[in-house]
């Protein structure tokens, strides 16, 4: 299944239809030019400017945990 998703045609489909990034550069010729521009798929340096996950502090995690506990017990 992974091999199928990584093949150029399915990867291009996922980019064109769902705005996914591409891990296989052979898919780029099959991706619509406006999608390539919109997602900066032709710019490998984009990864250097991307924040994939913003970490939360221990205090924030505790606040979220307390708030969720409140929500669960209020039913």
PDB file of N, CA, C and O in Angstrom:
ATOM      1  N   UNK A   1       0.828  -1.190   0.000  1.00  0.00           N
ATOM      2  CA  UNK A   1       0.000   0.000   0.000  1.00  0.00           C
ATOM      3  C   UNK A   1       0.871   1.251   0.000  1.00  0.00           C
ATOM      4  O   UNK A   1       0.578   2.209  -0.713  1.00  0.00           O
ATOM      5  N   UNK A   2       1.925   1.248   0.795  1.00  0.00           N
ATOM      6  CA  UNK A   2       2.816   2.410   0.837  1.00  0.00           C
ATOM      7  C   UNK A   2       3.431   2.635  -0.535  1.00  0.00           C
ATOM      8  O   UNK A   2       3.495   3.781  -1.007  1.00  0.00           O
ATOM      9  N   UNK A   3       3.877   1.555  -1.181  1.00  0.00           N
ATOM     10  CA  UNK A   3       4.453   1.688  -2.518  1.00  0.00           C
ATOM     11  C   UNK A   3       3.448   2.304  -3.488  1.00  0.00           C
ATOM     12  O   UNK A   3       3.805   3.119  -4.332  1.00  0.00           O
ATOM     13  N   UNK A   4       2.185   1.921  -3.357  1.00  0.00           N
ATOM     14  CA  UNK A   4       1.158   2.469  -4.242  1.00  0.00           C
ATOM     15  C   UNK A   4       0.982   3.965  -4.020  1.00  0.00           C
ATOM     16  O   UNK A   4       0.843   4.734  -4.968  1.00  0.00           O
ATOM     17  N   UNK A   5       0.975   4.400  -2.766  1.00  0.00           N
ATOM     18  CA  UNK A   5       0.818   5.828  -2.483  1.00  0.00           C
ATOM     19  C   UNK A   5       2.030   6.633  -2.920  1.00  0.00           C
ATOM     20  O   UNK A   5       1.915   7.796  -3.250  1.00  0.00           O
ATOM     21  N   UNK A   6       3.208   6.014  -2.880  1.00  0.00           N
ATOM     22  CA  UNK A   6       4.423   6.734  -3.240  1.00  0.00           C
ATOM     23  C   UNK A   6       4.680   6.772  -4.744  1.00  0.00           C
ATOM     24  O   UNK A   6       5.529   7.522  -5.202  1.00  0.00           O
ATOM     25  N   UNK A   7       3.950   5.985  -5.502  1.00  0.00           N
ATOM     26  CA  UNK A   7       4.089   6.007  -6.955  1.00  0.00           C
ATOM     27  C   UNK A   7       3.673   7.388  -7.474  1.00  0.00           C
ATOM     28  O   UNK A   7       2.834   8.065  -6.878  1.00  0.00           O
ATOM     29  N   UNK A   8       4.251   7.827  -8.589  1.00  0.00           N
ATOM     30  CA  UNK A   8       3.973   9.185  -9.084  1.00  0.00           C
ATOM     31  C   UNK A   8       2.491   9.490  -9.328  1.00  0.00           C
ATOM     32  O   UNK A   8       2.013  10.555  -8.946  1.00  0.00           O
ATOM     33  N   UNK A   9       1.773   8.586  -9.954  1.00  0.00           N
ATOM     34  CA  UNK A   9       0.373   8.876 -10.306  1.00  0.00           C
ATOM     35  C   UNK A   9      -0.518   9.070  -9.084  1.00  0.00           C
ATOM     36  O   UNK A   9      -1.236  10.079  -8.999  1.00  0.00           O
ATOM     37  N   UNK A  10      -0.515   8.139  -8.102  1.00  0.00           N
ATOM     38  CA  UNK A  10      -1.355   8.371  -6.925  1.00  0.00           C
ATOM     39  C   UNK A  10      -0.909   9.576  -6.113  1.00  0.00           C
ATOM     40  O   UNK A  10      -1.734  10.307  -5.570  1.00  0.00           O
ATOM     41  N   UNK A  11       0.399   9.804  -6.060  1.00  0.00           N
ATOM     42  CA  UNK A  11       0.883  10.948  -5.295  1.00  0.00           C
ATOM     43  C   UNK A  11       0.429  12.248  -5.945  1.00  0.00           C
ATOM     44  O   UNK A  11       0.014  13.182  -5.266  1.00  0.00           O
ATOM     45  N   UNK A  12       0.470  12.298  -7.265  1.00  0.00           N
ATOM     46  CA  UNK A  12      -0.003  13.488  -7.975  1.00  0.00           C
ATOM     47  C   UNK A  12      -1.502  13.680  -7.756  1.00  0.00           C
ATOM     48  O   UNK A  12      -1.976  14.808  -7.575  1.00  0.00           O
ATOM     49  N   UNK A  13      -2.249  12.582  -7.750  1.00  0.00           N
ATOM     50  CA  UNK A  13      -3.691  12.662  -7.504  1.00  0.00           C
ATOM     51  C   UNK A  13      -3.960  13.263  -6.131  1.00  0.00           C
ATOM     52  O   UNK A  13      -4.810  14.146  -5.988  1.00  0.00           O
ATOM     53  N   UNK A  14      -3.249  12.794  -5.110  1.00  0.00           N
ATOM     54  CA  UNK A  14      -3.450  13.313  -3.756  1.00  0.00           C
ATOM     55  C   UNK A  14      -3.091  14.790  -3.674  1.00  0.00           C
ATOM     56  O   UNK A  14      -3.754  15.558  -2.973  1.00  0.00           O
ATOM     57  N   UNK A  15      -2.072  15.202  -4.396  1.00  0.00           N
ATOM     58  CA  UNK A  15      -1.707  16.627  -4.413  1.00  0.00           C
ATOM     59  C   UNK A  15      -2.781  17.438  -5.121  1.00  0.00           C
ATOM     60  O   UNK A  15      -3.218  18.478  -4.623  1.00  0.00           O
ATOM     61  N   UNK A  16      -3.211  16.974  -6.283  1.00  0.00           N
ATOM     62  CA  UNK A  16      -4.195  17.710  -7.078  1.00  0.00           C
ATOM     63  C   UNK A  16      -5.566  17.785  -6.421  1.00  0.00           C
ATOM     64  O   UNK A  16      -6.242  18.811  -6.473  1.00  0.00           O
ATOM     65  N   UNK A  17      -5.997  16.703  -5.809  1.00  0.00           N
ATOM     66  CA  UNK A  17      -7.354  16.632  -5.269  1.00  0.00           C
ATOM     67  C   UNK A  17      -7.472  17.047  -3.806  1.00  0.00           C
ATOM     68  O   UNK A  17      -8.526  17.523  -3.386  1.00  0.00           O
ATOM     69  N   UNK A  18      -6.409  16.848  -3.022  1.00  0.00           N
ATOM     70  CA  UNK A  18      -6.497  17.084  -1.582  1.00  0.00           C
ATOM     71  C   UNK A  18      -5.453  18.047  -1.039  1.00  0.00           C
ATOM     72  O   UNK A  18      -5.417  18.299   0.155  1.00  0.00           O
ATOM     73  N   UNK A  19      -4.575  18.546  -1.913  1.00  0.00           N
ATOM     74  CA  UNK A  19      -3.570  19.497  -1.467  1.00  0.00           C
ATOM     75  C   UNK A  19      -2.455  18.879  -0.644  1.00  0.00           C
ATOM     76  O   UNK A  19      -1.827  19.562   0.156  1.00  0.00           O
ATOM     77  N   UNK A  20      -2.209  17.592  -0.830  1.00  0.00           N
ATOM     78  CA  UNK A  20      -1.121  16.924  -0.110  1.00  0.00           C
ATOM     79  C   UNK A  20       0.217  17.335  -0.714  1.00  0.00           C
ATOM     80  O   UNK A  20       0.307  17.642  -1.896  1.00  0.00           O
ATOM     81  N   UNK A  21       1.252  17.277   0.094  1.00  0.00           N
ATOM     82  CA  UNK A  21       2.596  17.460  -0.416  1.00  0.00           C
ATOM     83  C   UNK A  21       3.032  16.201  -1.145  1.00  0.00           C
ATOM     84  O   UNK A  21       2.340  15.187  -1.127  1.00  0.00           O
ATOM     85  N   UNK A  22       4.165  16.277  -1.807  1.00  0.00           N
ATOM     86  CA  UNK A  22       4.665  15.107  -2.525  1.00  0.00           C
ATOM     87  C   UNK A  22       6.022  14.698  -1.979  1.00  0.00           C
ATOM     88  O   UNK A  22       6.858  15.535  -1.677  1.00  0.00           O
ATOM     89  N   UNK A  23       6.202  13.396  -1.842  1.00  0.00           N
ATOM     90  CA  UNK A  23       7.482  12.865  -1.392  1.00  0.00           C
ATOM     91  C   UNK A  23       8.273  12.292  -2.560  1.00  0.00           C
ATOM     92  O   UNK A  23       9.436  11.996  -2.428  1.00  0.00           O
ATOM     93  N   UNK A  24       7.632  12.150  -3.682  1.00  0.00           N
ATOM     94  CA  UNK A  24       8.266  11.586  -4.869  1.00  0.00           C
ATOM     95  C   UNK A  24       8.321  12.689  -5.929  1.00  0.00           C
ATOM     96  O   UNK A  24       7.295  13.081  -6.482  1.00  0.00           O
ATOM     97  N   UNK A  25       9.506  13.161  -6.209  1.00  0.00           N
ATOM     98  CA  UNK A  25       9.657  14.260  -7.170  1.00  0.00           C
ATOM     99  C   UNK A  25       9.211  13.873  -8.578  1.00  0.00           C
ATOM    100  O   UNK A  25       8.908  14.747  -9.384  1.00  0.00           O
ATOM    101  N   UNK A  26       9.128  12.581  -8.875  1.00  0.00           N
ATOM    102  CA  UNK A  26       8.632  12.141 -10.180  1.00  0.00           C
ATOM    103  C   UNK A  26       7.146  12.427 -10.353  1.00  0.00           C
ATOM    104  O   UNK A  26       6.616  12.334 -11.456  1.00  0.00           O
ATOM    105  N   UNK A  27       6.469  12.766  -9.274  1.00  0.00           N
ATOM    106  CA  UNK A  27       5.044  13.106  -9.360  1.00  0.00           C
ATOM    107  C   UNK A  27       4.838  14.555  -9.807  1.00  0.00           C
ATOM    108  O   UNK A  27       3.766  14.896 -10.312  1.00  0.00           O
ATOM    109  N   UNK A  28       5.828  15.404  -9.625  1.00  0.00           N
ATOM    110  CA  UNK A  28       5.656  16.833  -9.928  1.00  0.00           C
ATOM    111  C   UNK A  28       5.179  17.127 -11.345  1.00  0.00           C
ATOM    112  O   UNK A  28       4.308  17.989 -11.519  1.00  0.00           O
ATOM    113  N   UNK A  29       5.686  16.459 -12.378  1.00  0.00           N
ATOM    114  CA  UNK A  29       5.168  16.755 -13.727  1.00  0.00           C
ATOM    115  C   UNK A  29       3.683  16.448 -13.887  1.00  0.00           C
ATOM    116  O   UNK A  29       3.045  16.953 -14.803  1.00  0.00           O
ATOM    117  N   UNK A  30       3.132  15.646 -12.984  1.00  0.00           N
ATOM    118  CA  UNK A  30       1.719  15.275 -13.061  1.00  0.00           C
ATOM    119  C   UNK A  30       0.828  16.161 -12.191  1.00  0.00           C
ATOM    120  O   UNK A  30      -0.392  16.027 -12.221  1.00  0.00           O
ATOM    121  N   UNK A  31       1.439  17.043 -11.418  1.00  0.00           N
ATOM    122  CA  UNK A  31       0.685  17.924 -10.521  1.00  0.00           C
ATOM    123  C   UNK A  31       0.364  19.218 -11.261  1.00  0.00           C
ATOM    124  O   UNK A  31       1.188  19.756 -12.007  1.00  0.00           O
ATOM    125  N   UNK A  32      -0.847  19.707 -11.058  1.00  0.00           N
ATOM    126  CA  UNK A  32      -1.280  20.959 -11.700  1.00  0.00           C
ATOM    127  C   UNK A  32      -0.347  22.097 -11.304  1.00  0.00           C
ATOM    128  O   UNK A  32       0.012  22.228 -10.126  1.00  0.00           O
ATOM    129  N   UNK A  33       0.052  22.941 -12.256  1.00  0.00           N
ATOM    130  CA  UNK A  33       0.979  24.037 -11.959  1.00  0.00           C
ATOM    131  C   UNK A  33       0.507  24.962 -10.839  1.00  0.00           C
ATOM    132  O   UNK A  33       1.316  25.418 -10.030  1.00  0.00           O
ATOM    133  N   UNK A  34      -0.809  25.235 -10.764  1.00  0.00           N
ATOM    134  CA  UNK A  34      -1.291  26.125  -9.707  1.00  0.00           C
ATOM    135  C   UNK A  34      -1.156  25.479  -8.324  1.00  0.00           C
ATOM    136  O   UNK A  34      -0.924  26.164  -7.328  1.00  0.00           O
ATOM    137  N   UNK A  35      -1.255  24.160  -8.254  1.00  0.00           N
ATOM    138  CA  UNK A  35      -1.060  23.445  -6.986  1.00  0.00           C
ATOM    139  C   UNK A  35       0.418  23.488  -6.589  1.00  0.00           C
ATOM    140  O   UNK A  35       0.746  23.698  -5.419  1.00  0.00           O
ATOM    141  N   UNK A  36       1.287  23.290  -7.562  1.00  0.00           N
ATOM    142  CA  UNK A  36       2.727  23.363  -7.291  1.00  0.00           C
ATOM    143  C   UNK A  36       3.076  24.729  -6.721  1.00  0.00           C
ATOM    144  O   UNK A  36       3.785  24.831  -5.723  1.00  0.00           O
ATOM    145  N   UNK A  37       2.539  25.780  -7.332  1.00  0.00           N
ATOM    146  CA  UNK A  37       2.827  27.138  -6.856  1.00  0.00           C
ATOM    147  C   UNK A  37       2.209  27.379  -5.478  1.00  0.00           C
ATOM    148  O   UNK A  37       2.871  27.890  -4.578  1.00  0.00           O
ATOM    149  N   UNK A  38       0.956  27.000  -5.299  1.00  0.00           N
ATOM    150  CA  UNK A  38       0.249  27.214  -4.041  1.00  0.00           C
ATOM    151  C   UNK A  38       0.955  26.538  -2.864  1.00  0.00           C
ATOM    152  O   UNK A  38       1.094  27.121  -1.785  1.00  0.00           O
ATOM    153  N   UNK A  39       1.415  25.315  -3.072  1.00  0.00           N
ATOM    154  CA  UNK A  39       2.036  24.546  -1.995  1.00  0.00           C
ATOM    155  C   UNK A  39       3.562  24.640  -1.986  1.00  0.00           C
ATOM    156  O   UNK A  39       4.208  23.992  -1.170  1.00  0.00           O
ATOM    157  N   UNK A  40       4.125  25.409  -2.904  1.00  0.00           N
ATOM    158  CA  UNK A  40       5.587  25.544  -3.043  1.00  0.00           C
ATOM    159  C   UNK A  40       6.260  24.181  -3.184  1.00  0.00           C
ATOM    160  O   UNK A  40       7.318  23.934  -2.616  1.00  0.00           O
ATOM    161  N   UNK A  41       5.640  23.313  -3.979  1.00  0.00           N
ATOM    162  CA  UNK A  41       6.168  21.963  -4.133  1.00  0.00           C
ATOM    163  C   UNK A  41       7.492  21.925  -4.896  1.00  0.00           C
ATOM    164  O   UNK A  41       8.224  20.947  -4.813  1.00  0.00           O
ATOM    165  N   UNK A  42       7.786  22.990  -5.612  1.00  0.00           N
ATOM    166  CA  UNK A  42       9.037  23.043  -6.361  1.00  0.00           C
ATOM    167  C   UNK A  42      10.151  23.747  -5.581  1.00  0.00           C
ATOM    168  O   UNK A  42      11.201  24.038  -6.111  1.00  0.00           O
ATOM    169  N   UNK A  43       9.907  24.010  -4.300  1.00  0.00           N
ATOM    170  CA  UNK A  43      10.879  24.716  -3.457  1.00  0.00           C
ATOM    171  C   UNK A  43      11.254  23.863  -2.254  1.00  0.00           C
ATOM    172  O   UNK A  43      10.587  23.913  -1.229  1.00  0.00           O
ATOM    173  N   UNK A  44      12.331  23.074  -2.353  1.00  0.00           N
ATOM    174  CA  UNK A  44      12.723  22.226  -1.229  1.00  0.00           C
ATOM    175  C   UNK A  44      13.047  23.018   0.035  1.00  0.00           C
ATOM    176  O   UNK A  44      12.926  22.499   1.144  1.00  0.00           O
ATOM    177  N   UNK A  45      13.414  24.272  -0.097  1.00  0.00           N
ATOM    178  CA  UNK A  45      13.725  25.100   1.071  1.00  0.00           C
ATOM    179  C   UNK A  45      12.480  25.420   1.886  1.00  0.00           C
ATOM    180  O   UNK A  45      12.578  25.913   3.008  1.00  0.00           O
ATOM    181  N   UNK A  46      11.297  25.134   1.337  1.00  0.00           N
ATOM    182  CA  UNK A  46      10.051  25.377   2.065  1.00  0.00           C
ATOM    183  C   UNK A  46      10.040  24.628   3.389  1.00  0.00           C
ATOM    184  O   UNK A  46       9.500  25.102   4.384  1.00  0.00           O
ATOM    185  N   UNK A  47      10.654  23.459   3.424  1.00  0.00           N
ATOM    186  CA  UNK A  47      10.703  22.671   4.657  1.00  0.00           C
ATOM    187  C   UNK A  47      11.455  23.407   5.761  1.00  0.00           C
ATOM    188  O   UNK A  47      11.152  23.234   6.943  1.00  0.00           O
ATOM    189  N   UNK A  48      12.414  24.235   5.381  1.00  0.00           N
ATOM    190  CA  UNK A  48      13.170  25.004   6.374  1.00  0.00           C
ATOM    191  C   UNK A  48      12.310  26.088   7.020  1.00  0.00           C
ATOM    192  O   UNK A  48      12.603  26.543   8.118  1.00  0.00           O
ATOM    193  N   UNK A  49      11.250  26.495   6.335  1.00  0.00           N
ATOM    194  CA  UNK A  49      10.378  27.564   6.839  1.00  0.00           C
ATOM    195  C   UNK A  49       9.074  27.026   7.426  1.00  0.00           C
ATOM    196  O   UNK A  49       8.185  27.787   7.789  1.00  0.00           O
ATOM    197  N   UNK A  50       8.944  25.723   7.492  1.00  0.00           N
ATOM    198  CA  UNK A  50       7.703  25.100   7.933  1.00  0.00           C
ATOM    199  C   UNK A  50       7.781  24.722   9.409  1.00  0.00           C
ATOM    200  O   UNK A  50       8.767  24.150   9.856  1.00  0.00           O
ATOM    201  N   UNK A  51       6.733  25.049  10.146  1.00  0.00           N
ATOM    202  CA  UNK A  51       6.610  24.623  11.536  1.00  0.00           C
ATOM    203  C   UNK A  51       5.627  23.461  11.539  1.00  0.00           C
ATOM    204  O   UNK A  51       4.443  23.640  11.279  1.00  0.00           O
ATOM    205  N   UNK A  52       6.132  22.277  11.803  1.00  0.00           N
ATOM    206  CA  UNK A  52       5.295  21.084  11.739  1.00  0.00           C
ATOM    207  C   UNK A  52       4.487  20.881  13.012  1.00  0.00           C
ATOM    208  O   UNK A  52       3.396  20.364  12.989  1.00  0.00           O
ATOM    209  N   UNK A  53       5.048  21.271  14.131  1.00  0.00           N
ATOM    210  CA  UNK A  53       4.361  21.067  15.401  1.00  0.00           C
ATOM    211  C   UNK A  53       4.866  22.107  16.379  1.00  0.00           C
ATOM    212  O   UNK A  53       6.066  22.282  16.541  1.00  0.00           O
ATOM    213  N   UNK A  54       3.959  22.776  17.015  1.00  0.00           N
ATOM    214  CA  UNK A  54       4.333  23.750  18.025  1.00  0.00           C
ATOM    215  C   UNK A  54       4.154  23.100  19.390  1.00  0.00           C
ATOM    216  O   UNK A  54       3.061  22.696  19.760  1.00  0.00           O
ATOM    217  N   UNK A  55       5.240  22.982  20.114  1.00  0.00           N
ATOM    218  CA  UNK A  55       5.198  22.343  21.416  1.00  0.00           C
ATOM    219  C   UNK A  55       4.492  23.238  22.434  1.00  0.00           C
ATOM    220  O   UNK A  55       4.566  24.456  22.358  1.00  0.00           O
ATOM    221  N   UNK A  56       3.814  22.599  23.382  1.00  0.00           N
ATOM    222  CA  UNK A  56       3.146  23.352  24.431  1.00  0.00           C
ATOM    223  C   UNK A  56       3.951  23.211  25.723  1.00  0.00           C
ATOM    224  O   UNK A  56       4.687  22.243  25.910  1.00  0.00           O
ATOM    225  N   UNK A  57       3.773  24.166  26.588  1.00  0.00           N
ATOM    226  CA  UNK A  57       4.485  24.138  27.863  1.00  0.00           C
ATOM    227  C   UNK A  57       3.783  23.166  28.815  1.00  0.00           C
ATOM    228  O   UNK A  57       2.633  22.768  28.595  1.00  0.00           O
ATOM    229  N   UNK A  58       4.461  22.814  29.894  1.00  0.00           N
ATOM    230  CA  UNK A  58       3.852  21.954  30.907  1.00  0.00           C
ATOM    231  C   UNK A  58       2.619  22.617  31.508  1.00  0.00           C
ATOM    232  O   UNK A  58       1.621  21.948  31.790  1.00  0.00           O
ATOM    233  N   UNK A  59       2.689  23.927  31.674  1.00  0.00           N
ATOM    234  CA  UNK A  59       1.545  24.663  32.231  1.00  0.00           C
ATOM    235  C   UNK A  59       0.343  24.591  31.289  1.00  0.00           C
ATOM    236  O   UNK A  59      -0.800  24.399  31.729  1.00  0.00           O
ATOM    237  N   UNK A  60       0.587  24.741  29.991  1.00  0.00           N
ATOM    238  CA  UNK A  60      -0.505  24.656  29.025  1.00  0.00           C
ATOM    239  C   UNK A  60      -1.110  23.252  29.014  1.00  0.00           C
ATOM    240  O   UNK A  60      -2.332  23.097  28.982  1.00  0.00           O
ATOM    241  N   UNK A  61      -0.248  22.249  29.052  1.00  0.00           N
ATOM    242  CA  UNK A  61      -0.742  20.867  29.059  1.00  0.00           C
ATOM    243  C   UNK A  61      -1.617  20.614  30.284  1.00  0.00           C
ATOM    244  O   UNK A  61      -2.676  19.996  30.204  1.00  0.00           O
ATOM    245  N   UNK A  62      -1.193  21.119  31.445  1.00  0.00           N
ATOM    246  CA  UNK A  62      -1.964  20.930  32.667  1.00  0.00           C
ATOM    247  C   UNK A  62      -3.304  21.655  32.583  1.00  0.00           C
ATOM    248  O   UNK A  62      -4.337  21.122  32.996  1.00  0.00           O
ATOM    249  N   UNK A  63      -3.306  22.866  32.034  1.00  0.00           N
ATOM    250  CA  UNK A  63      -4.546  23.624  31.864  1.00  0.00           C
ATOM    251  C   UNK A  63      -5.506  22.863  30.944  1.00  0.00           C
ATOM    252  O   UNK A  63      -6.698  22.743  31.238  1.00  0.00           O
ATOM    253  N   UNK A  64      -5.001  22.339  29.843  1.00  0.00           N
ATOM    254  CA  UNK A  64      -5.834  21.575  28.924  1.00  0.00           C
ATOM    255  C   UNK A  64      -6.382  20.325  29.606  1.00  0.00           C
ATOM    256  O   UNK A  64      -7.553  19.992  29.442  1.00  0.00           O
ATOM    257  N   UNK A  65      -5.545  19.647  30.355  1.00  0.00           N
ATOM    258  CA  UNK A  65      -5.970  18.441  31.067  1.00  0.00           C
ATOM    259  C   UNK A  65      -7.058  18.772  32.078  1.00  0.00           C
ATOM    260  O   UNK A  65      -8.085  18.071  32.159  1.00  0.00           O
ATOM    261  N   UNK A  66      -6.865  19.828  32.843  1.00  0.00           N
ATOM    262  CA  UNK A  66      -7.866  20.244  33.834  1.00  0.00           C
ATOM    263  C   UNK A  66      -9.174  20.637  33.160  1.00  0.00           C
ATOM    264  O   UNK A  66     -10.258  20.264  33.635  1.00  0.00           O
ATOM    265  N   UNK A  67      -9.073  21.382  32.087  1.00  0.00           N
ATOM    266  CA  UNK A  67     -10.282  21.825  31.378  1.00  0.00           C
ATOM    267  C   UNK A  67     -11.032  20.622  30.812  1.00  0.00           C
ATOM    268  O   UNK A  67     -12.257  20.533  30.925  1.00  0.00           O
ATOM    269  N   UNK A  68     -10.307  19.678  30.212  1.00  0.00           N
ATOM    270  CA  UNK A  68     -10.952  18.492  29.660  1.00  0.00           C
ATOM    271  C   UNK A  68     -11.597  17.657  30.771  1.00  0.00           C
ATOM    272  O   UNK A  68     -12.699  17.137  30.591  1.00  0.00           O
ATOM    273  N   UNK A  69     -10.948  17.559  31.898  1.00  0.00           N
ATOM    274  CA  UNK A  69     -11.533  16.826  33.028  1.00  0.00           C
ATOM    275  C   UNK A  69     -12.823  17.499  33.480  1.00  0.00           C
ATOM    276  O   UNK A  69     -13.809  16.818  33.806  1.00  0.00           O
ATOM    277  N   UNK A  70     -12.837  18.805  33.506  1.00  0.00           N
ATOM    278  CA  UNK A  70     -14.045  19.548  33.860  1.00  0.00           C
ATOM    279  C   UNK A  70     -15.169  19.257  32.886  1.00  0.00           C
ATOM    280  O   UNK A  70     -16.321  19.051  33.283  1.00  0.00           O
ATOM    281  N   UNK A  71     -14.846  19.270  31.611  1.00  0.00           N
ATOM    282  CA  UNK A  71     -15.851  19.014  30.573  1.00  0.00           C
ATOM    283  C   UNK A  71     -16.425  17.612  30.734  1.00  0.00           C
ATOM    284  O   UNK A  71     -17.635  17.405  30.703  1.00  0.00           O
ATOM    285  N   UNK A  72     -15.562  16.634  30.939  1.00  0.00           N
ATOM    286  CA  UNK A  72     -16.029  15.254  31.065  1.00  0.00           C
ATOM    287  C   UNK A  72     -16.903  15.050  32.293  1.00  0.00           C
ATOM    288  O   UNK A  72     -17.881  14.285  32.245  1.00  0.00           O
ATOM    289  N   UNK A  73     -16.618  15.716  33.398  1.00  0.00           N
ATOM    290  CA  UNK A  73     -17.392  15.497  34.634  1.00  0.00           C
ATOM    291  C   UNK A  73     -18.659  16.335  34.677  1.00  0.00           C
ATOM    292  O   UNK A  73     -19.486  16.140  35.559  1.00  0.00           O
ATOM    293  N   UNK A  74     -18.837  17.251  33.732  1.00  0.00           N
ATOM    294  CA  UNK A  74     -20.027  18.125  33.775  1.00  0.00           C
ATOM    295  C   UNK A  74     -21.220  17.517  33.064  1.00  0.00           C
ATOM    296  O   UNK A  74     -22.284  18.102  33.040  1.00  0.00           O
ATOM    297  N   UNK A  75     -21.097  16.339  32.533  1.00  0.00           N
ATOM    298  CA  UNK A  75     -22.203  15.729  31.773  1.00  0.00           C
ATOM    299  C   UNK A  75     -23.198  15.056  32.646  1.00  0.00           C
ATOM    300  O   UNK A  75     -23.138  14.508  33.591  1.00  0.00           O
TER     301      UNK A  75
END
